[in-house]
Short mmCIF file of C-alpha atoms in Angstrom, two decimals:
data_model
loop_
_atom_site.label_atom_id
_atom_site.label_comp_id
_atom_site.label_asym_id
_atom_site.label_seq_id
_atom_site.Cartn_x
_atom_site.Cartn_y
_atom_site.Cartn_z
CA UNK A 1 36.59 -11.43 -2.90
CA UNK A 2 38.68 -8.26 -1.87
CA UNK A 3 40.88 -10.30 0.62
CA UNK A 4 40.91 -13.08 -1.52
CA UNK A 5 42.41 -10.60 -4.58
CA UNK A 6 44.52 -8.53 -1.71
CA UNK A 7 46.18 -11.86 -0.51
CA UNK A 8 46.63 -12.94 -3.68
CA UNK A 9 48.64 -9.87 -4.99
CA UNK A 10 50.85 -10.38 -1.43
CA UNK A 11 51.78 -13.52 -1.97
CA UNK A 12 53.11 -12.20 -5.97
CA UNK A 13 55.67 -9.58 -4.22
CA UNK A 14 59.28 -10.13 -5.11
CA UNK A 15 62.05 -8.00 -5.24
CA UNK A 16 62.23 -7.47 -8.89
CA UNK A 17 65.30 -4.37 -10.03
CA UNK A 18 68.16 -2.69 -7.88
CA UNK A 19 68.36 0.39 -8.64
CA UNK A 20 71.48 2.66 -7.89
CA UNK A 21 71.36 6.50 -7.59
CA UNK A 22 75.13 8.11 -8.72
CA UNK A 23 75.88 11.38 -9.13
CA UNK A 24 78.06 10.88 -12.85
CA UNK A 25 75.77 7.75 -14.49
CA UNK A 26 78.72 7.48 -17.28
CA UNK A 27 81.57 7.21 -15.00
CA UNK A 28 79.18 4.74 -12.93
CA UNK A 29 78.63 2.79 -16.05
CA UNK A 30 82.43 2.52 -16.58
CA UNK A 31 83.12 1.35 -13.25
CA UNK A 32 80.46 -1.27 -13.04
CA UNK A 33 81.12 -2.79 -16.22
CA UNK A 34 84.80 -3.23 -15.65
CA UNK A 35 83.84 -4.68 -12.04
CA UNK A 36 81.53 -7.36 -13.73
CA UNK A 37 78.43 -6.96 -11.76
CA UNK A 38 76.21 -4.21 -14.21
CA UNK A 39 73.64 -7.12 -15.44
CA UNK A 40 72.67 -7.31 -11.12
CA UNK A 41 71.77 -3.45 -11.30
CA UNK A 42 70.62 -0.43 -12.70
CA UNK A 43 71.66 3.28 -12.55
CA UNK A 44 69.86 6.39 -12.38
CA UNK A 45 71.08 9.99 -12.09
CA UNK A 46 70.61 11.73 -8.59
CA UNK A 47 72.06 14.78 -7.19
CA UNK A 48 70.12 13.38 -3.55
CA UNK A 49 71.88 14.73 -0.49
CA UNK A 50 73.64 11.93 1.45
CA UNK A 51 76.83 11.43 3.57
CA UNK A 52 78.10 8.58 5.46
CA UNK A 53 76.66 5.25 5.68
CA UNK A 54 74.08 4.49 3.16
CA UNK A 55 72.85 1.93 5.21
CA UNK A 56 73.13 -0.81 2.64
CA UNK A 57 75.74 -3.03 1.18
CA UNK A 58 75.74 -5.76 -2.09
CA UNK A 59 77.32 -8.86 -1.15
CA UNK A 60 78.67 -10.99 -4.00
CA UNK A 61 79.20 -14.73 -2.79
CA UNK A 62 81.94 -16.53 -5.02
CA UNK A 63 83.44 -19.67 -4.69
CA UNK A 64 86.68 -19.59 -4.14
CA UNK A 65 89.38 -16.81 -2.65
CA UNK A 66 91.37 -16.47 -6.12
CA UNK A 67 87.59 -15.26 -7.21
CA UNK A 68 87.76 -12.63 -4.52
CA UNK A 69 90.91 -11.13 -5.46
CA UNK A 70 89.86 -11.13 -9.09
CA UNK A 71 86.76 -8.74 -8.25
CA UNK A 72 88.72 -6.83 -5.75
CA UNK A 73 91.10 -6.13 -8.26
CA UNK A 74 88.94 -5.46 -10.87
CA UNK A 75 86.80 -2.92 -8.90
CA UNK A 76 90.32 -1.26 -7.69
CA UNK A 77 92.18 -0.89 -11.04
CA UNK A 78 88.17 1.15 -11.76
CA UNK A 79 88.75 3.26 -9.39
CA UNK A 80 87.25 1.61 -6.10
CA UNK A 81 88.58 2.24 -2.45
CA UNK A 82 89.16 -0.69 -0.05
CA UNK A 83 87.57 -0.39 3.00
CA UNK A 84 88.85 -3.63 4.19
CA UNK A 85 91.60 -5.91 2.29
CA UNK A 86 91.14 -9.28 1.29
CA UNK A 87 92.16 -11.80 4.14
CA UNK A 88 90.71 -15.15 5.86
CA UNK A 89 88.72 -15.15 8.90
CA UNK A 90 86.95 -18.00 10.69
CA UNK A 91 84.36 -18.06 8.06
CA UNK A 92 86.52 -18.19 4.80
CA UNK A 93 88.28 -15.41 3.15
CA UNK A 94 86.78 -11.78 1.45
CA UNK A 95 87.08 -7.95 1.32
CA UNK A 96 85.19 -5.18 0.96
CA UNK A 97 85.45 -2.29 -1.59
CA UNK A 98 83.48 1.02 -2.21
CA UNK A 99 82.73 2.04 -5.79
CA UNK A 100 83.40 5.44 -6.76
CA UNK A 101 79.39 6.37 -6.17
CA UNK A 102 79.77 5.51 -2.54
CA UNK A 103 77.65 2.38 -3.16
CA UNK A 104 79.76 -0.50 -0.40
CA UNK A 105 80.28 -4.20 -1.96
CA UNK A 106 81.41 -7.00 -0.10
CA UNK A 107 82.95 -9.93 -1.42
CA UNK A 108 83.74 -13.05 0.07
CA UNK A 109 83.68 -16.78 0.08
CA UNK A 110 83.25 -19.54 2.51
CA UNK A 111 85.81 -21.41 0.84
CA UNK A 112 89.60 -21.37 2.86
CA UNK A 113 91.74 -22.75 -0.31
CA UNK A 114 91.40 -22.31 -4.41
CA UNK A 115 90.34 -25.54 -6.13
CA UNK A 116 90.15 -23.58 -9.18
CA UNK A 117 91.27 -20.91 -11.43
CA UNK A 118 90.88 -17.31 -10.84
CA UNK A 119 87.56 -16.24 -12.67
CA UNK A 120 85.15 -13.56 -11.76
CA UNK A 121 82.11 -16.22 -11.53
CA UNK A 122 79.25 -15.41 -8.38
CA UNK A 123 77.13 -17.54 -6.75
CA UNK A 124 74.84 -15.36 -5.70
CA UNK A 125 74.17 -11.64 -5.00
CA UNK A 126 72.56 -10.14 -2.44
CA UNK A 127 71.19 -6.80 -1.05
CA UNK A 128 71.98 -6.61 3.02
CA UNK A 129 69.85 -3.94 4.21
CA UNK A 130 70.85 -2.54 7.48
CA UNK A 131 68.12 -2.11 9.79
CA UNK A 132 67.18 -0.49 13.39
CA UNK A 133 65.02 -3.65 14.34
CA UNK A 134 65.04 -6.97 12.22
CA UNK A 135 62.12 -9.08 13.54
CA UNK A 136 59.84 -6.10 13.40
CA UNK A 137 60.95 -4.81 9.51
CA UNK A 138 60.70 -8.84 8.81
CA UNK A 139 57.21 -8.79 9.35
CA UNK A 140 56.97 -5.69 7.76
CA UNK A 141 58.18 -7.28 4.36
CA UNK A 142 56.14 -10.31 5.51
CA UNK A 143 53.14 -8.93 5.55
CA UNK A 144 54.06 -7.32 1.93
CA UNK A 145 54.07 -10.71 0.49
CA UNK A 146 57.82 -11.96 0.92
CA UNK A 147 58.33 -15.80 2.45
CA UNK A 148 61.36 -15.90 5.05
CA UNK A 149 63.98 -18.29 3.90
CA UNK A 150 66.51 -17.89 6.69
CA UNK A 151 66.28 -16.19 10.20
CA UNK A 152 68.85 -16.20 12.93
CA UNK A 153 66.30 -14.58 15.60
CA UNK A 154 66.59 -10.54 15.99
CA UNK A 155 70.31 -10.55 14.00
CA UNK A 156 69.76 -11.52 10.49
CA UNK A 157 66.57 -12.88 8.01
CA UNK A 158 66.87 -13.55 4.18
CA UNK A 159 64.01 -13.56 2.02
CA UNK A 160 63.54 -16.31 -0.82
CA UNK A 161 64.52 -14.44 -4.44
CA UNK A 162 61.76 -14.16 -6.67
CA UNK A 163 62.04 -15.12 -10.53
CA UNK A 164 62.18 -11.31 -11.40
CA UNK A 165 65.75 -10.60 -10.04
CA UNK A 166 69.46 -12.71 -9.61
CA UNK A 167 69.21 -10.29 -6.15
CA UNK A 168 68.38 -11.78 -2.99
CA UNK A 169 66.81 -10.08 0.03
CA UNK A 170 68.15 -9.73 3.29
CA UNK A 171 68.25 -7.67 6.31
CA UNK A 172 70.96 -7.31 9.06
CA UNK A 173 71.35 -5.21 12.20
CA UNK A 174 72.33 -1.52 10.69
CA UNK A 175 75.10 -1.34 13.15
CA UNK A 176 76.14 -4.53 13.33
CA UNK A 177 76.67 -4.57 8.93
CA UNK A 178 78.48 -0.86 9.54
CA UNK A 179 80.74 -2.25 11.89
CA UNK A 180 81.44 -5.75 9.51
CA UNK A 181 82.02 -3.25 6.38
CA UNK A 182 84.74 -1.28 8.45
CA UNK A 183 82.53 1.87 8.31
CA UNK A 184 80.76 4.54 11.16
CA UNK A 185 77.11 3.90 11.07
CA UNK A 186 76.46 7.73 11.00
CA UNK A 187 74.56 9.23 8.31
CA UNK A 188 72.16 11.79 6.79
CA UNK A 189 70.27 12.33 3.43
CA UNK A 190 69.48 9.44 0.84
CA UNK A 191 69.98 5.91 1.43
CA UNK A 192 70.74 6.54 -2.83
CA UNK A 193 68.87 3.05 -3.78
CA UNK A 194 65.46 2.55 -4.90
CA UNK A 195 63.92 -1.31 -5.43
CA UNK A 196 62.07 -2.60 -7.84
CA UNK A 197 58.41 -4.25 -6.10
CA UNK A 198 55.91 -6.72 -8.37
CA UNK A 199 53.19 -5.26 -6.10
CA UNK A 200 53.47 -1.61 -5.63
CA UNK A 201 55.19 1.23 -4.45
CA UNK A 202 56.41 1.68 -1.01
CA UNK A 203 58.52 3.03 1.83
CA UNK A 204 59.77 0.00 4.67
CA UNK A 205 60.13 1.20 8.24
CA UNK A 206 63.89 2.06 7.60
CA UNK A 207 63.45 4.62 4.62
CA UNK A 208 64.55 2.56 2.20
CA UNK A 209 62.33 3.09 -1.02
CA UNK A 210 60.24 0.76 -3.08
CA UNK A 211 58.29 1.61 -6.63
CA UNK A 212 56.43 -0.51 -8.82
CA UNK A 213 58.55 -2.20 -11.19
CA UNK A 214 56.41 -0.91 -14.06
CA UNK A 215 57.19 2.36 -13.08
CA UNK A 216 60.39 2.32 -13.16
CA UNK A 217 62.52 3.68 -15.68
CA UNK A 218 66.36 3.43 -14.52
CA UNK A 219 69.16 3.46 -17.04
CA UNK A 220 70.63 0.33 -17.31
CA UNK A 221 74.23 -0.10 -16.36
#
């Protein structure tokens, strides 16, 4: 009966909140509501020691480059830093931006031309966590409870969402995301985000932080 309740908790595990930690929660407030993106996260105060690469990144998906722009420009004229400027690659067209809190987004689409007008709408958001070995930390989240819905080998695996967050899951090689964000993959301190978990509080083999989603008690943005 133990195993029976033990598996049965696993299997309930979902990523549920996204939790930022900023230094000035007001001025983070500002920026993320003029960016368009505060109903994805939450903010809490932290005066956590960190420099360099936080070893994460939110990726907003959008469907067409005009969309890009729009975001880009939005999170600029708040105060955000480009790391990389919008342009097209092989894969479509997007840039990446750092918000005044440090916290790296990337935007991009896998669209090459505009079919549409320029509106700030998403397809999807999701949390890239960079890690030091992805089949291994898979497992890890695995054997919490999460089901794999994408895996390209020892490179890249995305978990399917659960119904308690518009966030999706996914870990890349910490190196390899520093070096796609235009960032050195050099840091020390706080990774400065803490996740929401339906199952309990804990810490993956990375660092990065999980509490129970009853527990927590972030400001919302």
């Amino acid at each position: 009966m133990v195993m029976a309740t033990t598996t049965s908790t696993a299997a309930r595990m979902s990523l549920a909140s996204v939790t930022l930690e900023v230094a000035d929660l007001e001025a983070a407030r500002r920026f993320y509501s003029a960016f368009g993106v505060d109903t994805y996260i939450c903010l809490r105060a932290s005066e956590a020691h960190s420099t360099g690469f936080r070893g994460f990144t939110l990726a907003l998906t959008v469907p067409r480059p005009a969309a890009v722009d729009s975001f880009v420009g939005a999170a600029v004229d708040a105060g955000a830093t480009v790391l990389k400027p919008a342009a097209k690659s092989l894969w479509g067209y997007g840039s990446v931006v750092q918000a005044p809190d440090g916290t790296i987004w990337k935007i991009a689409t896998s669209a090459k031309k505009d079919t549409g007008p320029a509106t700030r709408e998403l397809d999807e958001v999701v949390l890239l966590l960079g890690v030091e070995d992805v089949k291994a930390t898979k497992q890890f989240y695995v054997g919490r409870g999460l089901t794999v819905a994408k895996s390209f080998g020892g490179k890249y695996a995305e978990f399917a969402p659960g119904q308690s967050s518009p966030v999706k899951l996914a870990l890349y090689k910490r190196r390899a995301l520093a070096k796609d964000l235009g960032v050195p993959a050099d840091s020390t301190g706080s990774h400065r985000i803490v996740l929401g978990s339906t199952a309990g509080a804990f810490t993956d083999p990375d660092g990065f932080a999980w509490e129970a989603a009853a527990s927590l008690a972030p400001t919302p943005s």
